[in-house]
Amino acid sequence: MPHSENDEHVGTPFPPDMHDARHLWLKAGLLSVWAMVTFGVCWFVRDLTWSMGQWQFGYWIVAQGAVLMFIVIICVYCAAMNHFERQDQQRESSATPSDE
């Protein structure tokens, strides 16, 4: 017997609606951005010839920028998923009284 409402969901797989089209489009978009950052920027950084001492500054900028972009992608994903969850909760709460 579950002790709280959250215990009912422990160990159960995600419901099928967690993988609807908007979640998949979000993931595809963010993966596309990540692919562009990792491959595209690294390709064009060869044109940056500015050096700091013996270091090529462009490669350092790309390495740090990729990490920062990854953090931005994670933040966007979290914000979008929170938005989707709120939409789902509002939809369920508005649909529940009319179903009874």
Coordinates of C-alpha atoms in Angstrom, one line a residue:
M1 CA 0.0 0.0 0.0
P2 CA 1.5 3.3 -1.0
H3 CA 2.1 5.8 1.8
S4 CA 1.8 8.9 -0.2
E5 CA 0.7 10.0 -3.7
N6 CA 4.3 10.1 -4.9
D7 CA 4.9 6.5 -3.9
E8 CA 2.4 5.2 -6.4
H9 CA 4.6 6.4 -9.3
V10 CA 7.9 5.0 -8.0
G11 CA 9.3 2.3 -10.2
T12 CA 6.7 2.7 -12.9
P13 CA 7.7 3.5 -16.5
F14 CA 6.8 6.9 -18.0
P15 CA 3.4 7.1 -19.4
P16 CA 3.2 6.9 -23.1
D17 CA 2.2 10.6 -23.4
M18 CA 5.6 11.7 -22.1
H19 CA 6.9 10.8 -25.6
D20 CA 4.5 12.8 -27.6
A21 CA 5.4 14.9 -30.6
R22 CA 6.3 18.1 -28.8
H23 CA 8.8 16.3 -26.6
L24 CA 10.4 14.6 -29.6
W25 CA 10.6 17.9 -31.5
L26 CA 12.2 19.6 -28.5
K27 CA 14.8 16.8 -28.3
A28 CA 15.4 16.9 -32.0
G29 CA 15.8 20.7 -32.0
L30 CA 18.2 20.7 -29.1
L31 CA 20.2 17.8 -30.5
S32 CA 20.5 19.8 -33.8
V33 CA 21.7 22.8 -32.0
W34 CA 24.3 20.7 -30.1
A35 CA 25.4 19.1 -33.4
M36 CA 25.8 22.6 -35.0
V37 CA 27.8 23.8 -32.0
T38 CA 30.1 20.9 -31.9
F39 CA 30.8 20.4 -35.6
G40 CA 30.0 23.8 -37.1
V41 CA 31.9 26.0 -34.7
C42 CA 34.9 23.7 -34.5
W43 CA 35.1 23.7 -38.3
F44 CA 35.1 27.5 -38.6
V45 CA 37.4 28.2 -35.6
R46 CA 40.3 27.4 -38.0
D47 CA 39.9 30.9 -39.3
L48 CA 40.6 32.5 -36.0
T49 CA 44.3 32.9 -35.9
W50 CA 44.6 35.1 -32.9
S51 CA 47.1 33.7 -30.4
M52 CA 47.7 34.2 -26.7
G53 CA 51.4 33.3 -26.2
Q54 CA 51.8 29.9 -27.8
W55 CA 48.1 29.0 -27.5
Q56 CA 45.7 29.4 -30.4
F57 CA 42.9 31.3 -28.7
G58 CA 40.2 30.2 -31.1
Y59 CA 40.4 26.6 -29.9
W60 CA 40.2 27.6 -26.3
I61 CA 37.1 29.8 -27.0
V62 CA 35.4 26.9 -28.8
A63 CA 36.2 24.4 -26.0
Q64 CA 34.8 26.7 -23.3
G65 CA 31.9 27.9 -25.5
A66 CA 30.8 24.4 -26.2
V67 CA 30.6 23.7 -22.4
L68 CA 28.6 26.9 -21.9
M69 CA 26.3 26.0 -24.8
F70 CA 25.7 22.6 -23.3
I71 CA 24.6 24.2 -20.0
V72 CA 22.3 26.5 -22.0
I73 CA 20.8 23.6 -23.8
I74 CA 20.1 21.8 -20.5
C75 CA 18.5 24.9 -19.0
V76 CA 16.3 25.3 -22.1
Y77 CA 15.3 21.6 -21.9
C78 CA 14.4 22.0 -18.2
A79 CA 12.3 25.1 -18.8
A80 CA 10.5 23.6 -21.7
M81 CA 9.7 20.4 -19.8
N82 CA 8.4 22.4 -16.9
H83 CA 6.2 24.3 -19.3
F84 CA 4.9 21.1 -20.9
E85 CA 4.1 19.6 -17.5
R86 CA 2.2 22.7 -16.5
Q87 CA 0.2 22.6 -19.7
D88 CA -0.6 18.9 -19.1
Q89 CA -1.6 19.6 -15.5
Q90 CA -3.9 22.5 -16.6
R91 CA -5.4 20.3 -19.3
E92 CA -6.0 17.5 -16.9
S93 CA -7.5 19.8 -14.2
S94 CA -9.8 21.4 -16.7
A95 CA -10.9 18.0 -18.2
T96 CA -11.5 16.3 -14.9
P97 CA -14.7 18.1 -13.7
S98 CA -16.4 17.7 -17.1
D99 CA -15.6 14.0 -17.2
E100 CA -17.5 13.3 -13.9

